[in-house]
Coordinates of C-alpha atoms and ligand atoms in Angstrom, one line a residue:
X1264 CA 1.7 -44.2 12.4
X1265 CA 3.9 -42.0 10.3
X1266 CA 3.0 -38.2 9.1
X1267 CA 2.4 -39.6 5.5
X1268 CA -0.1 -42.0 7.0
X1269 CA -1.9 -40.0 9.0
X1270 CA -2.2 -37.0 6.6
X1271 CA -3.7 -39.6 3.9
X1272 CA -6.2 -41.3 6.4
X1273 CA -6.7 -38.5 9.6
X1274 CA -9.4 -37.2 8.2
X1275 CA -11.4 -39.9 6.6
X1276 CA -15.1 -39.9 6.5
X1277 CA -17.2 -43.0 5.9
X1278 CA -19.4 -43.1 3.2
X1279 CA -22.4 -44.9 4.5
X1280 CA -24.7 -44.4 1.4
X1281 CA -22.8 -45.7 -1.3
X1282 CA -19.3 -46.8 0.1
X1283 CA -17.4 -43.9 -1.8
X1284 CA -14.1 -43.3 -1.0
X1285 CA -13.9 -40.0 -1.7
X1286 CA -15.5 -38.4 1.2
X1287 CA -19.3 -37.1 0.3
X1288 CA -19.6 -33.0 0.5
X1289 CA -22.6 -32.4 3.1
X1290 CA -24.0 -29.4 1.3
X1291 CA -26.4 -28.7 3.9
X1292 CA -27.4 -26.4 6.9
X1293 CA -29.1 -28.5 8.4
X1294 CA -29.9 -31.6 10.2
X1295 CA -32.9 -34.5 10.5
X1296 CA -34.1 -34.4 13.7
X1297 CA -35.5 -37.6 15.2
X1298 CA -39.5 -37.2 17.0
X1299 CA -37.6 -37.8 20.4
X1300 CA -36.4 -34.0 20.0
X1301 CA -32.2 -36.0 19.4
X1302 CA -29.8 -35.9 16.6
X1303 CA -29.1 -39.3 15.9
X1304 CA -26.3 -38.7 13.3
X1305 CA -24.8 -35.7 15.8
X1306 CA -25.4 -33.1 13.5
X1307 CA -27.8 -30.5 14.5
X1308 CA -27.4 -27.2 12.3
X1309 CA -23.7 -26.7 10.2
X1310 CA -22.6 -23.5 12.4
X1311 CA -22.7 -25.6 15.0
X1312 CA -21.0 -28.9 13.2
X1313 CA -21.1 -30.2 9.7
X1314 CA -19.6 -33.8 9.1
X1315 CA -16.9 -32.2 6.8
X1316 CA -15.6 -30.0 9.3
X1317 CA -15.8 -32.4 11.7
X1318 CA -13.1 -34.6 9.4
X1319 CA -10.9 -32.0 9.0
X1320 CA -10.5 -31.1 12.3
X1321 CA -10.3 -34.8 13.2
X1322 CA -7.4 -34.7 10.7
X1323 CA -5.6 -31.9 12.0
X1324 CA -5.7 -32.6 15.5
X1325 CA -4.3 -36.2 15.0
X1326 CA -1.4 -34.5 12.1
X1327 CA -0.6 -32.4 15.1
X1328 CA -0.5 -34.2 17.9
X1329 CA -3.7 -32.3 19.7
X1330 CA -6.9 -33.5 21.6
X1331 CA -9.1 -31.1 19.7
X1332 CA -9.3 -29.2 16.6
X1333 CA -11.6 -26.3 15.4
X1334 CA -11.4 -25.0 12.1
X1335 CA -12.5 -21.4 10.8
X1336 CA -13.3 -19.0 8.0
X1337 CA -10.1 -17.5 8.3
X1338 CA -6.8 -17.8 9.8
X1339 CA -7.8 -14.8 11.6
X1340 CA -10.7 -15.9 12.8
X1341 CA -9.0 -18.4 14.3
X1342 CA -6.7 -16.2 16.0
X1343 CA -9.4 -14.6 17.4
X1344 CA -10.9 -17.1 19.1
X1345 CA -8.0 -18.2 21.0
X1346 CA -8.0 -14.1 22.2
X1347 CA -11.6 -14.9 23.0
X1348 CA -10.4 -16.7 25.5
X1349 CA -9.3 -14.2 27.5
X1350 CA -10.9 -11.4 29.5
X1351 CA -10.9 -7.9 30.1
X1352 CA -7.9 -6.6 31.6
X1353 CA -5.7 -9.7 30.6
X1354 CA -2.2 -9.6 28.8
X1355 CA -1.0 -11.1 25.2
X1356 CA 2.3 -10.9 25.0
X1357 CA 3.1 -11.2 20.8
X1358 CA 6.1 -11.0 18.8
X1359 CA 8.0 -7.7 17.7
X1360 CA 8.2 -9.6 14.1
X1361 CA 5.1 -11.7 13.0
X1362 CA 2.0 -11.6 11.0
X1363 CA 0.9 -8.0 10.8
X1364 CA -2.4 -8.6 11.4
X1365 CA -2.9 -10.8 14.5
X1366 CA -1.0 -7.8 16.0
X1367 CA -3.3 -5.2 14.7
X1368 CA -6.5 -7.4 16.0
X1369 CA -5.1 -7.3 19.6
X1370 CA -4.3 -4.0 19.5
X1371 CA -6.9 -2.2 17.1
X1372 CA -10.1 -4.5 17.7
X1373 CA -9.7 -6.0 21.2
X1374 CA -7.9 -3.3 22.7
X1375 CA -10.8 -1.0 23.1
X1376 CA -12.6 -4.0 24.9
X1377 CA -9.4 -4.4 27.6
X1378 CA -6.8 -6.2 26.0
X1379 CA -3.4 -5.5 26.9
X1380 CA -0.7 -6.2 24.7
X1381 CA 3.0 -5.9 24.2
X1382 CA 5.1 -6.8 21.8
X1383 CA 8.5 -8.8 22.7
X1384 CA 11.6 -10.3 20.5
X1385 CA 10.4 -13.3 20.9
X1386 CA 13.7 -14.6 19.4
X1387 CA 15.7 -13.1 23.4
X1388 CA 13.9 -15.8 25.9
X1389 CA 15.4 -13.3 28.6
X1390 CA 13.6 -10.2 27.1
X1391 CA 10.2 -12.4 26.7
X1392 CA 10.8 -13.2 30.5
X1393 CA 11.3 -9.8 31.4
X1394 CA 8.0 -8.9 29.7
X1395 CA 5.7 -11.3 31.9
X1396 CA 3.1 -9.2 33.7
X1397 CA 1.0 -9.9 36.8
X1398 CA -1.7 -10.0 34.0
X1399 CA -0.1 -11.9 31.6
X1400 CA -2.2 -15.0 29.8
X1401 CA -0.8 -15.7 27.0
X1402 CA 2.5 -15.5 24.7
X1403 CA 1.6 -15.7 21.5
X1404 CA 4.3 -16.9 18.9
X1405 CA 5.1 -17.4 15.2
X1406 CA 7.8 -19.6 13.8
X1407 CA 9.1 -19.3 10.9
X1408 CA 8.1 -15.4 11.0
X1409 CA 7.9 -13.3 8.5
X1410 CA 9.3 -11.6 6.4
X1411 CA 13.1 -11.9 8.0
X1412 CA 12.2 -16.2 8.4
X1413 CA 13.8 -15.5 12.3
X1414 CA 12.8 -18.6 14.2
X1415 CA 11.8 -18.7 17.7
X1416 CA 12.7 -21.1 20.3
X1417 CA 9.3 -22.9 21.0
X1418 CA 10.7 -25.1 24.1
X1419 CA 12.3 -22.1 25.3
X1420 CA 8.9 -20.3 25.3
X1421 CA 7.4 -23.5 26.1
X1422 CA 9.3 -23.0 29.7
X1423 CA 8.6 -19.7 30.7
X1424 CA 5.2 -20.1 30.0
X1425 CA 4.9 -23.0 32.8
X1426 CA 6.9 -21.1 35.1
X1427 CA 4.7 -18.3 35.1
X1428 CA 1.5 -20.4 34.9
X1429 CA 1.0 -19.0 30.9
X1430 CA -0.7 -20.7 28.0
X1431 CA 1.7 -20.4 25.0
X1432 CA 0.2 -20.6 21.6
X1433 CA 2.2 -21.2 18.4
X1434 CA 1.0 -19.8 14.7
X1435 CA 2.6 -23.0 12.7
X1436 CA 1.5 -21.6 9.2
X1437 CA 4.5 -21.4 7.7
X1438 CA 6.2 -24.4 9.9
X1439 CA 2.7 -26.6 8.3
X1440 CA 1.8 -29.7 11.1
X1441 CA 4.0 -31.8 8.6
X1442 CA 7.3 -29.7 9.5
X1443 CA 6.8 -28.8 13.0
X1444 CA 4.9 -29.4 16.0
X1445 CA 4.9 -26.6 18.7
X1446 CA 2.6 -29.4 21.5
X1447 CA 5.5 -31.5 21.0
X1448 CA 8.4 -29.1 22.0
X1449 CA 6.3 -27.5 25.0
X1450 CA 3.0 -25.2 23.0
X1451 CA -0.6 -25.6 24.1
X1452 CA -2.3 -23.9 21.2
X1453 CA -1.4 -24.6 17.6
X1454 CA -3.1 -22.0 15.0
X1455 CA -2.9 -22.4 11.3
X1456 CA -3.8 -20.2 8.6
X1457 CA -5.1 -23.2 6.7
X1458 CA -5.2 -20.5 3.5
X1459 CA -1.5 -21.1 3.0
X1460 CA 0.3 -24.6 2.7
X1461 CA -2.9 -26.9 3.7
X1462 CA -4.8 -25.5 1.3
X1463 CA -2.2 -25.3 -1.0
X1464 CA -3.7 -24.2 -4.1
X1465 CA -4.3 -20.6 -3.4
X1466 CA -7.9 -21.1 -3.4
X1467 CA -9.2 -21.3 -0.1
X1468 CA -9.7 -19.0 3.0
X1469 CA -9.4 -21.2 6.5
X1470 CA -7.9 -21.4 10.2
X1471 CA -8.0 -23.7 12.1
X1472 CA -6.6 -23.7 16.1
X1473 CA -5.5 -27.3 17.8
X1474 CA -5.4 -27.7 21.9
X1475 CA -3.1 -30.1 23.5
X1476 CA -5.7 -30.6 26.3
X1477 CA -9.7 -30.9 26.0
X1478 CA -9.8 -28.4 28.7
X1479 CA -11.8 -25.0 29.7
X1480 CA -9.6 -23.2 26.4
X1481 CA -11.0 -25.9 24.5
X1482 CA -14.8 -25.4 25.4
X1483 CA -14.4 -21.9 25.1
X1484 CA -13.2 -22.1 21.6
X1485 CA -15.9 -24.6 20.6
X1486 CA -18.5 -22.0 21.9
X1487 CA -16.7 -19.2 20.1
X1488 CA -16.8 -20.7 16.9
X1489 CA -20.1 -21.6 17.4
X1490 CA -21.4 -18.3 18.7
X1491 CA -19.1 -15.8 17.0
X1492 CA -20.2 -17.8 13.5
X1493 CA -16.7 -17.5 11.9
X1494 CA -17.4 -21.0 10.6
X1495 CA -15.6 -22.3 7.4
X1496 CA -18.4 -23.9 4.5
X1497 CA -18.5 -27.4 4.1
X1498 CA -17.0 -27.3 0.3
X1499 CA -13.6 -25.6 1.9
X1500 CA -13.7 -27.9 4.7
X1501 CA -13.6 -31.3 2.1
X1502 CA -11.1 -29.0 -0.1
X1503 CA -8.7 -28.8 3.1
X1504 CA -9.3 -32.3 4.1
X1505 CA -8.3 -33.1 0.4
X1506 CA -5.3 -30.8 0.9
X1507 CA -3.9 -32.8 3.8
X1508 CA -3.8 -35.8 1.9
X1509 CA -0.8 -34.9 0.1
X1510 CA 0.6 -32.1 2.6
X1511 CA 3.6 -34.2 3.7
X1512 CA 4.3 -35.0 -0.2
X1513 CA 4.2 -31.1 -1.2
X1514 CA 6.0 -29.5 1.7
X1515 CA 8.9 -31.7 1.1
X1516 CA 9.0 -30.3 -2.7
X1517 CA 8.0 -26.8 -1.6
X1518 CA 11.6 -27.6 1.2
X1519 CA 13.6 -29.2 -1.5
X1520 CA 12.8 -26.4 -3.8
X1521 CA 13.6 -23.1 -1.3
X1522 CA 16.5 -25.0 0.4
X1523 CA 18.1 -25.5 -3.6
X1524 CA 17.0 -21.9 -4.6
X1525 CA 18.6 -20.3 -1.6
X1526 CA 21.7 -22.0 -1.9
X1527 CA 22.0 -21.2 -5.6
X1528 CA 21.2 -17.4 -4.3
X1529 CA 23.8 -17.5 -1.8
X1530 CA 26.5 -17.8 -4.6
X1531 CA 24.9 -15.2 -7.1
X1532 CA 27.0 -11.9 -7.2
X1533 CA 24.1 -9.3 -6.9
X1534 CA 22.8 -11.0 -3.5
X1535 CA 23.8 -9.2 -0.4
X1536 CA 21.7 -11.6 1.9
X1537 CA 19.7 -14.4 1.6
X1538 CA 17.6 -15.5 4.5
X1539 CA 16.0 -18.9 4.8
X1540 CA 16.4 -20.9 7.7
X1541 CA 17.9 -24.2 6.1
X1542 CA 21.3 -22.4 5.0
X1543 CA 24.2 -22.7 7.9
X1544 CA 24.7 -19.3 7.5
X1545 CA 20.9 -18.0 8.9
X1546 CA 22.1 -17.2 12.5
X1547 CA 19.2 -19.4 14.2
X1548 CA 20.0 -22.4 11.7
X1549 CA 20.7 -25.0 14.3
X1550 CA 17.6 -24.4 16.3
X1551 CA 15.5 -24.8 13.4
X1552 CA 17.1 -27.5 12.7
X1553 CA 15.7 -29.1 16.0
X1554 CA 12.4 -28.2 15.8
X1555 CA 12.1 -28.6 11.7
X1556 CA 14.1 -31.6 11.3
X1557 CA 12.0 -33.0 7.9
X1558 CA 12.1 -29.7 6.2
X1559 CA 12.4 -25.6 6.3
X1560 CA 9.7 -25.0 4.3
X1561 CA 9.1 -23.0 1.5
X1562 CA 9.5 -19.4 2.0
X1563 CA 12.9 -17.0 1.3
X1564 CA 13.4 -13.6 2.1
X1565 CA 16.1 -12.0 -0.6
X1566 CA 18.1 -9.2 -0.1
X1567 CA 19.7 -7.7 -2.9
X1568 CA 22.7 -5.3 -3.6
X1569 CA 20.6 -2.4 -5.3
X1570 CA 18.4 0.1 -3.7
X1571 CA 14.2 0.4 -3.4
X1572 CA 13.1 1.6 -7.1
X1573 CA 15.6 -1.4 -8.9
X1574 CA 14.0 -3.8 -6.1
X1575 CA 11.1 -3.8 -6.9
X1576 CA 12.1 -3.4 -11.0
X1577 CA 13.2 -6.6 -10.3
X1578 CA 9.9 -8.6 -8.5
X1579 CA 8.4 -7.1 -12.3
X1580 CA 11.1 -8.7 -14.6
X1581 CA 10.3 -12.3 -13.5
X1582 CA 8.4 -14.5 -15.3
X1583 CA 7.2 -17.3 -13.8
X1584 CA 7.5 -16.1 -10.4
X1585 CA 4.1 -13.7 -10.2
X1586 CA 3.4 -10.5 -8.1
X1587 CA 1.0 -11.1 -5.2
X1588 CA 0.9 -11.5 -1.1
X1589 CA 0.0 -14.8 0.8
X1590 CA 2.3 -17.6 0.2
X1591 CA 1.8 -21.7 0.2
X1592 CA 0.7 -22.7 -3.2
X1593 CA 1.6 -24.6 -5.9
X1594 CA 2.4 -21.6 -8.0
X1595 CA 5.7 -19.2 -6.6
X1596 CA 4.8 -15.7 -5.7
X1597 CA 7.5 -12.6 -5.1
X1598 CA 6.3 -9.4 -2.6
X1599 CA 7.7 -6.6 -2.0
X1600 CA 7.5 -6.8 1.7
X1601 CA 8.0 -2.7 2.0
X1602 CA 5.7 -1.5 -0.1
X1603 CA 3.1 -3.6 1.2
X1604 CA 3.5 -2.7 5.0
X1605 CA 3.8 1.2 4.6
X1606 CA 5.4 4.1 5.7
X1607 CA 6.1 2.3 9.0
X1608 CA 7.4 -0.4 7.9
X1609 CA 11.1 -1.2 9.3
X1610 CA 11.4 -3.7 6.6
X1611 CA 14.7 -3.5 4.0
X1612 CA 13.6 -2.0 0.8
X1613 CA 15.8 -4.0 -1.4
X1614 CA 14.2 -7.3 -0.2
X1615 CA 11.8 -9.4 -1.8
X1616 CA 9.7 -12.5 -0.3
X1617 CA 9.2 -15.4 -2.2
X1618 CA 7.0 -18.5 -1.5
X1619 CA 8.3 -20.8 -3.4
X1620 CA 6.3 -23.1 -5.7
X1621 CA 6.0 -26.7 -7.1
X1622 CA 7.7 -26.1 -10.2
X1623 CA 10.8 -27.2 -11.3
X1624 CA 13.7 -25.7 -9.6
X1625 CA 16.2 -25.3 -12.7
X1626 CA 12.7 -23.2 -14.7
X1627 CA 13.1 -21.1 -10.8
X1628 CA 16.2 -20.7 -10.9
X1629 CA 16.5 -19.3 -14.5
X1630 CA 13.8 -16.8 -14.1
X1631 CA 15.3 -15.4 -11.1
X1632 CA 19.1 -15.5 -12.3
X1633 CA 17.7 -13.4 -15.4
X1634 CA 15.8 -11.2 -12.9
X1635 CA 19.0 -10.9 -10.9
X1636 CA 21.4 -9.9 -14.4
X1637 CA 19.1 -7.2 -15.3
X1638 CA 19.8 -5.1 -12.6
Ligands
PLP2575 C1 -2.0 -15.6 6.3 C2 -1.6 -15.7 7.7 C3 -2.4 -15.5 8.7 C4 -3.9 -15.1 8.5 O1 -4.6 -16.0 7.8 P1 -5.9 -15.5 6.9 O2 -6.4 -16.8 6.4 O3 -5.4 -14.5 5.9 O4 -6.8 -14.8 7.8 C5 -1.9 -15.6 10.0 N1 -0.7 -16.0 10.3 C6 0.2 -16.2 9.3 C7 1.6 -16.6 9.6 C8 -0.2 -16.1 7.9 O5 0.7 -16.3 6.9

């Protein structure tokens, strides 16, 4: 079945009380055990499983193409149990650009504990290569990444990893399972910070992680979820399972949308650089175009021909576009990437990130054309 199909269906749960067909929200922590000592239903106690999370993982394994599916109270915590997974005196090897925080978990939280990391340009296969260790485990990826939108070769990756007997694990926030699917060009581990695009309405905290193969990863997971207790409630879980439904329908608008807006940006005289991966001129734009081929997604990273202070001047003149991190919902938000990420940030300070929304792209492109004449 096609993406629209699945995403509308994937995650179905039967009603068996009174045939709804909206699924039920199991409010519950707990489970009716029969006087044998079994679960009948297969719900014991909702850290363990709840049928709502049970749907939605059901859903994003199938969207994605994996045999299992876990989903968590955060994307982070679903990052960390895929580093769970590995031991003491084992290696990550995670990209030079990428989501600030995975990094600083690896480094900051598991490091004292024995985990070894470095940090690659995942965007030079040769140089990812180069960094494989006798202890390596894992290369850990992101693609789109922030805030630059480089891409990374996924097959690419996908090889090296086999040839040196690595797992390769893919954060697919921003590429959504609707745009790309990392088990499909090579990846063994799909992670999701199901806060962004699945959730889609800036008003829900989730992760989830997806394994092409039911295998020892897998049961380790399942018993890090479990044990570590990073589980998502059952009100988010039938909110995300909601938020699939129309997944394929939004990230099409939220594509259609950036891909219009950065062309129109491209032209505009006080824009020194627009990166978003859909425009010929973004130097990996034929390789995104393999692995995205539906869709780009909705983010842009703007460059403008001003300095810091006017910058961020700018990010406060727009109207419709609003001030805030995180990115993926209906409404478009504008950061100032530089600010955000400190002193040691290597970020430019005359660019602003935008997720772009749902609205209508002419209202978009007005408020940021006015934005863009002011300064
Ligand atoms: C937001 C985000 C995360 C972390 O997700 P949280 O839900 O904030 O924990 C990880 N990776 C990427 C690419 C993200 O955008």
């Amino acid at each position: 079945m096609k993406k629209e199909t699945i995403a509308v269906h994937g995650s179905h749960l039967k009603d068996e009380t009174a045939g709804a067909i909206a699924a039920p929200v199991f409010l519950t922590t707990t489970f009716e055990r029969a006087l044998d000592g079994t679960y009948p239903k297969g719900h014991m106690y909702s850290r363990n499983s709840n049928p709502n999370r049970t749907a939605l993982e059901k859903g994003l394994a199938a969207l994605e193409g994996a045999s299992r599916g876990f989903a968590f109270g955060s994307g982070l915590a679903a990052v960390n149990a895929v580093f769970q997974c590995l031991q003491s005196g084992d290696h990550i090897l995670m990209p030079e650009v990428g989501y600030y925080a995975s990094y600083k978990l690896a480094e900051e939280i598991l490091g004292p504990w024995g985990l070894e990391v470095t940090q690659v340009d995942m965007t030079d296969l040769a140089a990812v290569e180069k960094a494989v260790q006798k202890n390596t485990k894992l290369i850990w990826a992101e693609t789109p990444a922030n805030p630059m939108l480089s891409i990374t070769d996924i097959k690419g990756l996908s090889e090296i990893a086999k040839k040196h007997g690595l797992k390769l694990g893919v954060d697919n926030t921003l590429g959504t399972p609707v745009l790309q699917n990392p088990i499909s060009l090579g990846a063994d581990i799909v992670m999701h910070a199901t806060t962004k695009y699945i959730g889609g309405h800036s008003d829900i905290m989730g992760g989830a992680v997806l394994l092409k193969e039911d295998d020892e990863w897998a049961k380790r997971i399942e018993r890090v979820q479990i044990l570590m207790g990073a589980t998502p409630n059952p009100l988010d879980c039938y909110l995300l399972a909601r938020g699939l439904k129309t997944l394929p329908l939004r990230m099409r608008e939220h594509s259609a949308n950036a891909l219009e807006l950065a062309k129109r940006l491209e032209k505009h005289p006080k824009v020194e650089l627009v990166h978003y991966p859909g425009l010929e001129s973004h130097p990996q734009h034929a390789l995104a175009k393999k692995q995205m081929p539906q869709g780009f997604s909705g983010m842009i990273a703007l460059q403008v021909k001003t300095g810091e202070t006017e910058t961020r001047e700018m990010a406060g003149k727009l109207q419709i576009f609003q001030q805030a991190t995180s990115l993926g919902g209906v409404e478009s938000l504008v950061e100032h990437r530089k600010s955000i990420e400190g002193p040691q940030s290597t970020t430019p300070g005359n660019l602003l990130r935008f997720s772009i929304g749902l609205e209508h792209v002419d209202d978009l492109w007005a408020d940021l054309n006015q934005a863009l004449n002011s300064i």
